[in-house]
mmCIF file of C-alpha atoms (C1' of nucleotides) and ligand atoms in Angstrom:
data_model
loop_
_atom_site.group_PDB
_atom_site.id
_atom_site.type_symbol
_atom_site.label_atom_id
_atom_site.label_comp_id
_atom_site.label_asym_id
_atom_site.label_seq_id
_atom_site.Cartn_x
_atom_site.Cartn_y
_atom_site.Cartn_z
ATOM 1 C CA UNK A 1 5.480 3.959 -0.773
ATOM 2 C CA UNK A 2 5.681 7.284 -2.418
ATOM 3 C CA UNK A 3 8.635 8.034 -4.314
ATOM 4 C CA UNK A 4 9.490 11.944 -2.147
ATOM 5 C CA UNK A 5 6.081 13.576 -3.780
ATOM 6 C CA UNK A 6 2.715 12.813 -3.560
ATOM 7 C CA UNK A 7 0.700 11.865 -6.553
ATOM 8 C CA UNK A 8 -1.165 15.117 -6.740
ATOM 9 C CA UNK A 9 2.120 16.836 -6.726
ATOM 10 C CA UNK A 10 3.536 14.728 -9.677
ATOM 11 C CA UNK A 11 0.312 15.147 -11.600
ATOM 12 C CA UNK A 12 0.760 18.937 -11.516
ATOM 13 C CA UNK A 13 4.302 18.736 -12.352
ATOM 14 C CA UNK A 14 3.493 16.641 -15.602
ATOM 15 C CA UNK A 15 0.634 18.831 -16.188
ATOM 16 C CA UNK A 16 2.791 22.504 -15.444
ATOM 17 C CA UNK A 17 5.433 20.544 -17.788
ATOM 18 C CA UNK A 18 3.152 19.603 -20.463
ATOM 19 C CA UNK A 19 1.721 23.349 -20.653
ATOM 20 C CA UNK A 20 5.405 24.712 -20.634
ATOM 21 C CA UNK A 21 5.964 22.342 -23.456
ATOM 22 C CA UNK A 22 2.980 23.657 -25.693
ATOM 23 C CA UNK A 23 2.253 26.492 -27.535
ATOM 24 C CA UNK A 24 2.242 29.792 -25.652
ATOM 25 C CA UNK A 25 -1.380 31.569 -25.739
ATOM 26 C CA UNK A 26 -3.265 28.554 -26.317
ATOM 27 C CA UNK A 27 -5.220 26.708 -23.482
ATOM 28 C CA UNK A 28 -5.206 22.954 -22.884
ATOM 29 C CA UNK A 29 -8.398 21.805 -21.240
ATOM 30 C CA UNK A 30 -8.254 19.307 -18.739
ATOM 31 C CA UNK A 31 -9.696 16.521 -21.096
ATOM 32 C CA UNK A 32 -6.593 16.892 -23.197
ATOM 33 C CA UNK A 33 -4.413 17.251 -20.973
ATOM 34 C CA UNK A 34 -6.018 14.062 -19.396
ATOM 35 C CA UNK A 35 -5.620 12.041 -22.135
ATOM 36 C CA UNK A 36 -1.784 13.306 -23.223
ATOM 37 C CA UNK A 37 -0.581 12.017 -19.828
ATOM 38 C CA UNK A 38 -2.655 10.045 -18.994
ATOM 39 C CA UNK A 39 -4.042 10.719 -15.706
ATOM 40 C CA UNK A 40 -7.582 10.661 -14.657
ATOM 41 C CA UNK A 41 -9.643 13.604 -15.608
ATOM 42 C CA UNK A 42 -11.009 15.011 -12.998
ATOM 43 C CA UNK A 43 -8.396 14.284 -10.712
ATOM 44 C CA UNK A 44 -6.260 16.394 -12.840
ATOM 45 C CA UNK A 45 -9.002 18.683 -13.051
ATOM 46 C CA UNK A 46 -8.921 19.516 -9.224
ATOM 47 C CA UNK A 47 -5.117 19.494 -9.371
ATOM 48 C CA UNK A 48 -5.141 22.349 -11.975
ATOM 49 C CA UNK A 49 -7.708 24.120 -9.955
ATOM 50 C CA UNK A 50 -5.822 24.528 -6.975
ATOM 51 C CA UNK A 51 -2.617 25.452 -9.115
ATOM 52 C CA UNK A 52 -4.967 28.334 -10.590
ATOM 53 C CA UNK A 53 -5.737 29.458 -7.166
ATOM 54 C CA UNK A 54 -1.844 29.601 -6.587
ATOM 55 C CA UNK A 55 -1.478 31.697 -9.717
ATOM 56 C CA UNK A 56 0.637 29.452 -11.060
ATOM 57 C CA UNK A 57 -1.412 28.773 -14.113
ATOM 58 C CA UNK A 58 -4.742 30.443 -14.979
ATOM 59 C CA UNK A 59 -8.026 29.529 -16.686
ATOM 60 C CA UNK A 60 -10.484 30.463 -19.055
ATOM 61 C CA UNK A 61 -14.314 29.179 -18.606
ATOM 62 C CA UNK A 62 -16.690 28.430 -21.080
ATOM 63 C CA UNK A 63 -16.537 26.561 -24.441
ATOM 64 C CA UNK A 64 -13.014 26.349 -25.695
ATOM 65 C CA UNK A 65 -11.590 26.834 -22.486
ATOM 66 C CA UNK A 66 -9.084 25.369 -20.612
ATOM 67 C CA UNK A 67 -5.512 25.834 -18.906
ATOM 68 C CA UNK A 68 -2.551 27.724 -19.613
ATOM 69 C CA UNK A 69 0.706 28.832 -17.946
ATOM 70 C CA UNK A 70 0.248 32.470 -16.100
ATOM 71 C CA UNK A 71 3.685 32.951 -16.585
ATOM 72 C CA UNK A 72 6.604 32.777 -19.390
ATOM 73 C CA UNK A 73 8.307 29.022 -19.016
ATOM 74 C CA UNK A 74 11.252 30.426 -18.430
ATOM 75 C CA UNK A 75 9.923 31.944 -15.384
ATOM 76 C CA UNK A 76 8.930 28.957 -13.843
ATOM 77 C CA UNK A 77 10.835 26.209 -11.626
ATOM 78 C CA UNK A 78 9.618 22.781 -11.120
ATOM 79 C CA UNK A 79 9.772 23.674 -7.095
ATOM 80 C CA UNK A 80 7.176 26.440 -7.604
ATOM 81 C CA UNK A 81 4.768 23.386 -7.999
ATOM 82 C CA UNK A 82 6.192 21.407 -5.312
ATOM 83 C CA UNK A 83 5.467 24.412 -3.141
ATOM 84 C CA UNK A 84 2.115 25.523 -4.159
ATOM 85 C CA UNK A 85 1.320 21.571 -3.684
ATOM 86 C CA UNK A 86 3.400 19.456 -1.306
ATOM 87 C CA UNK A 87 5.428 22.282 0.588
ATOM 88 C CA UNK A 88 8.644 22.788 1.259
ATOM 89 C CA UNK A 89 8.378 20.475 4.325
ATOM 90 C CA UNK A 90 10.545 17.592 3.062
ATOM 91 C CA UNK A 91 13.467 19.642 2.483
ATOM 92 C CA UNK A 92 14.171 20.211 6.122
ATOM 93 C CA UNK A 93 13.093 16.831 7.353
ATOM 94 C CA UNK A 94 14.585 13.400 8.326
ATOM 95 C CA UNK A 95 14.776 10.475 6.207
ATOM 96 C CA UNK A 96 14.551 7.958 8.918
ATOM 97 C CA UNK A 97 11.617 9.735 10.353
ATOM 98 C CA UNK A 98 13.753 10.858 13.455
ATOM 99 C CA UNK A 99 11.858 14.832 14.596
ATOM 100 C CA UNK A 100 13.554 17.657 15.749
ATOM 101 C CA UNK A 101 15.555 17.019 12.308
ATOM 102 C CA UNK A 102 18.902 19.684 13.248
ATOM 103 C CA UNK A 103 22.723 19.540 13.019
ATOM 104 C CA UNK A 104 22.179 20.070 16.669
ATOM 105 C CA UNK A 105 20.262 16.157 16.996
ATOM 106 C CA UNK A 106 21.646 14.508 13.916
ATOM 107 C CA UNK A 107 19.908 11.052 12.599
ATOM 108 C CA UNK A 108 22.674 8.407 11.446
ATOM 109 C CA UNK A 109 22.837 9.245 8.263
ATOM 110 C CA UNK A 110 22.873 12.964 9.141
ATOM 111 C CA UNK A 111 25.602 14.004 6.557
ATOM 112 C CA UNK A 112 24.444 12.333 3.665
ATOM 113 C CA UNK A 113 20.674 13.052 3.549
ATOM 114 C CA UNK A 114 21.649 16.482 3.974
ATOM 115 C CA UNK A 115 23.931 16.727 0.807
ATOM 116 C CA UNK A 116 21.177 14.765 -0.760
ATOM 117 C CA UNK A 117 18.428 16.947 -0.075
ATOM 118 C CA UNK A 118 20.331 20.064 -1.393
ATOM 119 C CA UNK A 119 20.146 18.431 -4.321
ATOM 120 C CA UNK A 120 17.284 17.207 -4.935
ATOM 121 C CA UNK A 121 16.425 20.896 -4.287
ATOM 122 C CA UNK A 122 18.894 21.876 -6.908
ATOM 123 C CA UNK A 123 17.653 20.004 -9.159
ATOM 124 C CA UNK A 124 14.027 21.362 -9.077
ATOM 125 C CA UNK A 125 15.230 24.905 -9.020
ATOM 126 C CA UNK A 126 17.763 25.478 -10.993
ATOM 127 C CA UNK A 127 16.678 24.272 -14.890
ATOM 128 C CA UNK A 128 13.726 26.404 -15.752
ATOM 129 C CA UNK A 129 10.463 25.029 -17.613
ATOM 130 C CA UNK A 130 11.172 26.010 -20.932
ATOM 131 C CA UNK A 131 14.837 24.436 -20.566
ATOM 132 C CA UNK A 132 13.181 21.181 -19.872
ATOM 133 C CA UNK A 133 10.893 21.916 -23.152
ATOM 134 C CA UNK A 134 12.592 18.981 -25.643
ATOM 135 C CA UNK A 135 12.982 16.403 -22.911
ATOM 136 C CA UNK A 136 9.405 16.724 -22.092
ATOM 137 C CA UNK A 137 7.886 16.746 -25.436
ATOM 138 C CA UNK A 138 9.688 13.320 -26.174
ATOM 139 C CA UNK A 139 8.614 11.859 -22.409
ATOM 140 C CA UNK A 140 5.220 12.960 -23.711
ATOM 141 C CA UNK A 141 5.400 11.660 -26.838
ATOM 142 C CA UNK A 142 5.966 7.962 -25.646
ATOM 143 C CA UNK A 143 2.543 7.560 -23.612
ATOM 144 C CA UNK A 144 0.940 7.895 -25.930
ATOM 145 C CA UNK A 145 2.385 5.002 -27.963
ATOM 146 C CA UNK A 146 1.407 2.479 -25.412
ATOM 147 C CA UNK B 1 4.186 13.672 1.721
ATOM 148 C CA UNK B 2 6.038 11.259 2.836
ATOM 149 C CA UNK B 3 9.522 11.753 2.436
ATOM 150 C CA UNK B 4 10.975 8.840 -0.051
ATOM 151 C CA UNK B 5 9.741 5.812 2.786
ATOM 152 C CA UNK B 6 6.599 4.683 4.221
ATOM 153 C CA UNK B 7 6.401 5.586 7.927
ATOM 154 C CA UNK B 8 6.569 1.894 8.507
ATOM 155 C CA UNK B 9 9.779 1.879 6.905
ATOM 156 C CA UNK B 10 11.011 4.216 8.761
ATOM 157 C CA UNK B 11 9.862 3.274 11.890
ATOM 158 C CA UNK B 12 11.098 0.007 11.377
ATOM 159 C CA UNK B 13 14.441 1.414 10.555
ATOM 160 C CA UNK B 14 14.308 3.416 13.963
ATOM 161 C CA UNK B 15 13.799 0.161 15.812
ATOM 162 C CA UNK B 16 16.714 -2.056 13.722
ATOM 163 C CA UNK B 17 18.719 0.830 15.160
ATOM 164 C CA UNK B 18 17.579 0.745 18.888
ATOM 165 C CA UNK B 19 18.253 -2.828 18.696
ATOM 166 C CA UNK B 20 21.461 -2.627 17.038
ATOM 167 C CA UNK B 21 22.308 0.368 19.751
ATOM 168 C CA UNK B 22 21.674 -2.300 22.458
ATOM 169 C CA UNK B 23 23.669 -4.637 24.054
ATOM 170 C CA UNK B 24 23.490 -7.873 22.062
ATOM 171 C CA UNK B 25 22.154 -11.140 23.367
ATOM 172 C CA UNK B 26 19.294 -9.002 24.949
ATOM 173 C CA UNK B 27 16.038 -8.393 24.006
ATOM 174 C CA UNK B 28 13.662 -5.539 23.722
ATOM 175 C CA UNK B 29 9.648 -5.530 24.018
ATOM 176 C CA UNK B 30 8.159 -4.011 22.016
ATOM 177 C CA UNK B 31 6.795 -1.543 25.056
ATOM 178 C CA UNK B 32 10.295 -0.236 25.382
ATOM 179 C CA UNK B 33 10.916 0.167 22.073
ATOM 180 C CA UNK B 34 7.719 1.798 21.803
ATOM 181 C CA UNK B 35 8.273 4.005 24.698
ATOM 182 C CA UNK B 36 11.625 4.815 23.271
ATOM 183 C CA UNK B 37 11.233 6.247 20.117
ATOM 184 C CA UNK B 38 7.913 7.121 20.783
ATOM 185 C CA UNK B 39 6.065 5.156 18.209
ATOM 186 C CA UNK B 40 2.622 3.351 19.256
ATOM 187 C CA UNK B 41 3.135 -0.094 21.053
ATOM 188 C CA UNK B 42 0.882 -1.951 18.978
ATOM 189 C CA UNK B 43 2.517 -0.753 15.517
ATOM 190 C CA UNK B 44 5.520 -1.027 16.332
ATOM 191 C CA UNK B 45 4.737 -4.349 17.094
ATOM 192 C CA UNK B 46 3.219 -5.318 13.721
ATOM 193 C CA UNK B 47 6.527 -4.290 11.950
ATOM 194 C CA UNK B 48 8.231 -6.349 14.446
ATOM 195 C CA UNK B 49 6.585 -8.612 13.458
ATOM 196 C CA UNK B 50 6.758 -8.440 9.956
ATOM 197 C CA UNK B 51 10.900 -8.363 10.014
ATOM 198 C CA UNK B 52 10.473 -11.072 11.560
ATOM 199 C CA UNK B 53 9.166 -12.645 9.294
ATOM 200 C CA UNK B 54 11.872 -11.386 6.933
ATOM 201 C CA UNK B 55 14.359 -13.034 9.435
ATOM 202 C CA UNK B 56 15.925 -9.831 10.231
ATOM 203 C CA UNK B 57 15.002 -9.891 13.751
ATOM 204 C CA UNK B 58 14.337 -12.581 16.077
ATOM 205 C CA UNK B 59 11.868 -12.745 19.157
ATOM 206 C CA UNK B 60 10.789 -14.800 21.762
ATOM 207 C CA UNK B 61 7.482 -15.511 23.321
ATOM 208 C CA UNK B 62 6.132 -15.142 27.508
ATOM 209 C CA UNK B 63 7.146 -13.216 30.137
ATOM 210 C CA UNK B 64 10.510 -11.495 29.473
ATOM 211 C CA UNK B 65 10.474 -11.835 25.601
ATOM 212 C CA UNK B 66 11.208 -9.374 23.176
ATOM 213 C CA UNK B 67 12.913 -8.708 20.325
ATOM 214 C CA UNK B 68 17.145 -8.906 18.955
ATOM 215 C CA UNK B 69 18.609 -8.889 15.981
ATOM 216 C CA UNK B 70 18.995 -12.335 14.062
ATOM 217 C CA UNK B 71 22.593 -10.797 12.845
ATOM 218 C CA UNK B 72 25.529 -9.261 13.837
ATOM 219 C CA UNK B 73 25.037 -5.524 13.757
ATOM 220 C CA UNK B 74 28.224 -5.133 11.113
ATOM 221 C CA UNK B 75 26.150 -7.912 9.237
ATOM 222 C CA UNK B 76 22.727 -5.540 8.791
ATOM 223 C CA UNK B 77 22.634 -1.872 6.867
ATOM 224 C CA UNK B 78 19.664 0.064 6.445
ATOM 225 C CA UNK B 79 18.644 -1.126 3.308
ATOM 226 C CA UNK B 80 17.996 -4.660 4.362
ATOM 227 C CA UNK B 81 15.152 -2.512 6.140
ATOM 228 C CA UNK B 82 13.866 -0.775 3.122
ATOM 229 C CA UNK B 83 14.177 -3.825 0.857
ATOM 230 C CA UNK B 84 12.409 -5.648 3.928
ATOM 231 C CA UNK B 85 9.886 -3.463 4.033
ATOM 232 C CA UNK B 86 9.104 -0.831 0.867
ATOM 233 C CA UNK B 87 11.007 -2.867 -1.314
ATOM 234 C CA UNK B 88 13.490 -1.217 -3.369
ATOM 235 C CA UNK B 89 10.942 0.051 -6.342
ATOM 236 C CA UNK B 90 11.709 3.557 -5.729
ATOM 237 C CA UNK B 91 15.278 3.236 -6.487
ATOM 238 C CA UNK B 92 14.293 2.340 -9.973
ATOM 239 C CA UNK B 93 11.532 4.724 -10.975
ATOM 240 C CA UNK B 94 10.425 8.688 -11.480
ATOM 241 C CA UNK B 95 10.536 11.496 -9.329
ATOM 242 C CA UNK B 96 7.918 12.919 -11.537
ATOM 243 C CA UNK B 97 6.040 9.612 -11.488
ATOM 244 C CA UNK B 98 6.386 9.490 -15.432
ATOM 245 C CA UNK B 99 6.262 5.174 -15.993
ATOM 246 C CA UNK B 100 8.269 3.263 -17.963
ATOM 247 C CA UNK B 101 11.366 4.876 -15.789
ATOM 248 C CA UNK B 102 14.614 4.279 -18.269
ATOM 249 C CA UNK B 103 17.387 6.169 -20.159
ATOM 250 C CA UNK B 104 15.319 5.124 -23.621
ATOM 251 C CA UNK B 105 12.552 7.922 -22.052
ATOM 252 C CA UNK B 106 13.994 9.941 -19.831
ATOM 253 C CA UNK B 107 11.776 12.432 -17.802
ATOM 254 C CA UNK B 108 13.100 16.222 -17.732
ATOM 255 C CA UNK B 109 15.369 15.288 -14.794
ATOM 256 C CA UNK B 110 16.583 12.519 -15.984
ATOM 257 C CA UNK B 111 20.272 12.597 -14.829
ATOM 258 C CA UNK B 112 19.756 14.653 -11.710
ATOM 259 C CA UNK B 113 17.832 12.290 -10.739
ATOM 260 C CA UNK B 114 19.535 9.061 -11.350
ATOM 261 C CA UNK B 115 22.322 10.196 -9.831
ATOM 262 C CA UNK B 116 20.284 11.057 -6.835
ATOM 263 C CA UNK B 117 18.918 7.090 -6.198
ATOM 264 C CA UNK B 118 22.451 5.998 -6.381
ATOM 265 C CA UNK B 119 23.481 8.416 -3.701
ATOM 266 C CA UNK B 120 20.708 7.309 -1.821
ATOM 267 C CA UNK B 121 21.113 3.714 -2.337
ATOM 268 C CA UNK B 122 25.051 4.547 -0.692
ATOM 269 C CA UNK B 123 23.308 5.906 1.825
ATOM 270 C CA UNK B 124 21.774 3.279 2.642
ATOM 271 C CA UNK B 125 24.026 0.384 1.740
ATOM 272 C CA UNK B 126 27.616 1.504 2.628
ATOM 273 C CA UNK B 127 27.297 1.558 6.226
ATOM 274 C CA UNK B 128 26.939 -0.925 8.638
ATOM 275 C CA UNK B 129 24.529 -1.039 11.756
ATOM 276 C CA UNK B 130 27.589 -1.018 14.025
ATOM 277 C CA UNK B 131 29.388 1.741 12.420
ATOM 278 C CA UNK B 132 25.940 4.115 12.920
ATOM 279 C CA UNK B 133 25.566 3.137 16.864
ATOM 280 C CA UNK B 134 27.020 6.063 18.408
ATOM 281 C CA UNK B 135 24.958 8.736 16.402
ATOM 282 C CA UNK B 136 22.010 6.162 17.031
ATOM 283 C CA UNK B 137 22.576 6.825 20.533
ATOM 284 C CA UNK B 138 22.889 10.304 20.793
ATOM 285 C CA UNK B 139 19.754 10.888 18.593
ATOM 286 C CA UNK B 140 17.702 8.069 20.885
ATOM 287 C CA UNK B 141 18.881 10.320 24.112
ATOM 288 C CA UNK B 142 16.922 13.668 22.617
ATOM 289 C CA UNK B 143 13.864 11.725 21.756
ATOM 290 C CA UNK B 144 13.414 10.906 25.626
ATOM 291 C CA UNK B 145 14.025 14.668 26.617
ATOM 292 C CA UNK B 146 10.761 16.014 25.341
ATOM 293 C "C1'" DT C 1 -31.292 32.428 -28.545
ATOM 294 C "C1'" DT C 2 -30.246 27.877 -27.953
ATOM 295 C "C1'" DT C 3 -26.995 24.281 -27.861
ATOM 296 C "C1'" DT C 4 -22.638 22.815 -26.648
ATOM 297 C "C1'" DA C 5 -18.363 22.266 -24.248
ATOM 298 C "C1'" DA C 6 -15.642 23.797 -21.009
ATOM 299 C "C1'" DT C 7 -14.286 25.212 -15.852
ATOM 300 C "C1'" DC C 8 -15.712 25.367 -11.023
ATOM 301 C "C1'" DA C 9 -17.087 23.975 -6.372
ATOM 302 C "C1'" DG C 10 -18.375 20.827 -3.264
ATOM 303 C "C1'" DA C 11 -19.892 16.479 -1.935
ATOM 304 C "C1'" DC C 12 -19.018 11.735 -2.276
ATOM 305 C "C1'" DA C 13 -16.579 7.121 -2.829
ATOM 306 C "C1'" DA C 14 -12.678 4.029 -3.016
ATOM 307 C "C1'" DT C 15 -8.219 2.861 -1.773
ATOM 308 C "C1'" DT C 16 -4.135 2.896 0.814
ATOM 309 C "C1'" DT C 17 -1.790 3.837 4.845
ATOM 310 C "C1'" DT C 18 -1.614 4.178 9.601
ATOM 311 C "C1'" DA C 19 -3.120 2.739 13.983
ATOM 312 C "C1'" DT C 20 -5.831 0.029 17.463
ATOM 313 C "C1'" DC C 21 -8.293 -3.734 19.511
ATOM 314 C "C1'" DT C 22 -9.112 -8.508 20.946
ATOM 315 C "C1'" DG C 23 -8.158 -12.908 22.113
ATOM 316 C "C1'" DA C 24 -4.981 -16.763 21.810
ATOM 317 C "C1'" DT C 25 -0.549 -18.583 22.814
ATOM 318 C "C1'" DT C 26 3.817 -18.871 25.064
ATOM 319 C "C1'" DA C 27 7.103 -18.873 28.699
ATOM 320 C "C1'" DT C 28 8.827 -16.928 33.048
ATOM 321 C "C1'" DA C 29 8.394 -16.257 37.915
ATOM 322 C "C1'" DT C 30 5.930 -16.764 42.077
ATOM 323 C "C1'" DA D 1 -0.348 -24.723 39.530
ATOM 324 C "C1'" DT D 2 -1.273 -20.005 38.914
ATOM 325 C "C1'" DA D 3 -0.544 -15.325 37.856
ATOM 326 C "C1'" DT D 4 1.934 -12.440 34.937
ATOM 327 C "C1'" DA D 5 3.935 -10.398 30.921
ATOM 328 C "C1'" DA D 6 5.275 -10.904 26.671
ATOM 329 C "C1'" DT D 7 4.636 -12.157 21.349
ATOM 330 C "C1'" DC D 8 1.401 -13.471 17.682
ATOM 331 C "C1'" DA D 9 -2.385 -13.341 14.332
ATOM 332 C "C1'" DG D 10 -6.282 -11.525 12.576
ATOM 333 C "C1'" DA D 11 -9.968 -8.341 12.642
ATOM 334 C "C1'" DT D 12 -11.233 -3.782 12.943
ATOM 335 C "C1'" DA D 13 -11.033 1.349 13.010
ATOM 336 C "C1'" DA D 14 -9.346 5.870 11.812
ATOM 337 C "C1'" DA D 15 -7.057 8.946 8.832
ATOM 338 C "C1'" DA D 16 -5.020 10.371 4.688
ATOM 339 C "C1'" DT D 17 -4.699 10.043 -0.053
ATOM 340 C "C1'" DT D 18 -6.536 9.260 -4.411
ATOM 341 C "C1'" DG D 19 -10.229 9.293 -7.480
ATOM 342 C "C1'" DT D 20 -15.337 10.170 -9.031
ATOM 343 C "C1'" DC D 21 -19.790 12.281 -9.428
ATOM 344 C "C1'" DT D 22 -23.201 16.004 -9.774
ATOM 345 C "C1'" DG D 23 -24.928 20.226 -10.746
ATOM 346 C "C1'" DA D 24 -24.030 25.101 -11.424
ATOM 347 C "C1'" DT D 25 -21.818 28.555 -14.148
ATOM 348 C "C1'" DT D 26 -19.591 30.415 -18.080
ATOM 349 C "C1'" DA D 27 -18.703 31.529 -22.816
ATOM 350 C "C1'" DA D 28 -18.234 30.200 -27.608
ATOM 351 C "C1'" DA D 29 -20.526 28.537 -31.686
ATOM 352 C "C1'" DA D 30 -24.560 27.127 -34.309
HETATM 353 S S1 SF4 E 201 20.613 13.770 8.990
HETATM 354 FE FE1 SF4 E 201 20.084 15.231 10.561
HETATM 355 S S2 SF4 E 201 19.427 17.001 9.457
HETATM 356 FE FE2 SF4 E 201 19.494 15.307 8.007
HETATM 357 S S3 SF4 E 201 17.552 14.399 8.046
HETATM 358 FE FE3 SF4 E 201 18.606 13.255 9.580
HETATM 359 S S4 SF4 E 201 18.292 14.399 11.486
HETATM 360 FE FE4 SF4 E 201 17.680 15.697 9.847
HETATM 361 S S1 SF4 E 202 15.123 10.655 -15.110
HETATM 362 FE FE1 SF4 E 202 14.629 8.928 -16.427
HETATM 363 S S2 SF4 E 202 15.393 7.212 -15.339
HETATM 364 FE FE2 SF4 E 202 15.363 8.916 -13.894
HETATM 365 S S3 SF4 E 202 13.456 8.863 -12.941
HETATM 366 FE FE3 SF4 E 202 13.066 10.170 -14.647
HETATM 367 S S4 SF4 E 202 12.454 8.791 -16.328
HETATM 368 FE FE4 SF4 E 202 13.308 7.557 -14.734
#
DNA sequence: TTTTAATCAGACAATTTTATCTGATTATAT
DNA sequence: ATATAATCAGATAAAATTGTCTGATTAAAA
């Protein structure tokens, strides 16, 4: 069971995060960013890849290159990366796996999934990156202690 | 992306339903169900199965078996399904898939998000099978429409 | 200019999830 | 008794997700 996203889609978020979190102008390549949180390198590799192609981030080749945010943290939203990867998709369907997913053909727990999704969107669009800055430096900082 | 539960969960929640929405002391094959809520017959079957196993259904064998609830619909809610099923692992861990899920090392949505699981655990766990019948119903009646 | 260290693209492999098939067993109805 | 219609169990297949490998390209540094 997957807990809302997909694994590829809370790899980028760690990895948008951990960029957000880091010096502005400097590049992380994918080995670091790897080993901060983690997550296996090329897998994170591809990930940042198709981010790039989204323009969310961008990339420089070549020795000392690496990642970086293409924007200023605080114009970036956590749902931006749920977009670019998952889609918007699970916002406007059923948790019991009912289609047609309406207020016209509501599921039994119609009312309360529906509150709940507006906030879970909330929540990933209304704090910008560089407002989660602190809490994601110290999230960081415990991986690597194990 | 699947949206918080396995598709076997969910299916398997659709079916506790179409049983519960039934007249009790009758059974269902697993064709009907199938045909019902338009999930493949032999699936369907294997979750059947598998509940029960968890002794949240009954069934019985030959010609005119089928499946009931073991319970009294006001005895069953839908997370006796999950719990059955996906387990209840999600409601303890990260939307950003961060490990070590606690308030020692919270993740950047820390609060949001724990406030979220609860929700959705009441979702799940305040209602009774009983009390979601008649929405059950209705919902069951636009599946066969298509 | 050569070595080095990085991204990039695409193919490939492993794993998990979802779905199907087959044959055995069970019980009802003819 | 026999045919029928259902569950059951286990194997298998297909699809999706997750993860790895290889070789080409790029650019910085020696
Ligand atoms: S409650 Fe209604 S709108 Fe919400 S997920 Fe279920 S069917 Fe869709
Ligand atoms: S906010 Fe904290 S407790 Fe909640 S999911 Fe993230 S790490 Fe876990």
């Amino acid at each position: 069971m997957t807990v809302i996203f997909s694994k590829k889609c809370e790899y980028g978020m760690q990895a948008v995060l951990y960029l957000a979190a880091n010096n502005k102008d400097t590049t992380k390549s994918s080995d670091q960013i790897s080993r901060a949180l983690k997550i296996p390198k090329e897998f994170i590799s591809k990930i940042l890849q198709s981010l790039r192609n989204s323009g969310l981030i961008f990339s420089t080749k070549g020795k000392s290159g690496g990642f970086g945010l293409a924007k200023d943290p605080s114009q970036i939203k956590l749902i931006d990366i749920v977009q670019a990867i998952d889609g918007l998709e699970m916002f406007n369907s059923c948790v019991l796996g009912f289609p047609e997913c309406s207020p016209d053909t509501p599921c039994p727990v119609h009312d309360s999934w529906g509150a709940l999704r507006t906030k879970a969107f909330e929540m990933l669009s209304t704090e910008t990156l560089d407002q989660l800055k602190d809490k994601t430096l110290t999230k960081i900082k415990t991986l690597q202690q194990e």
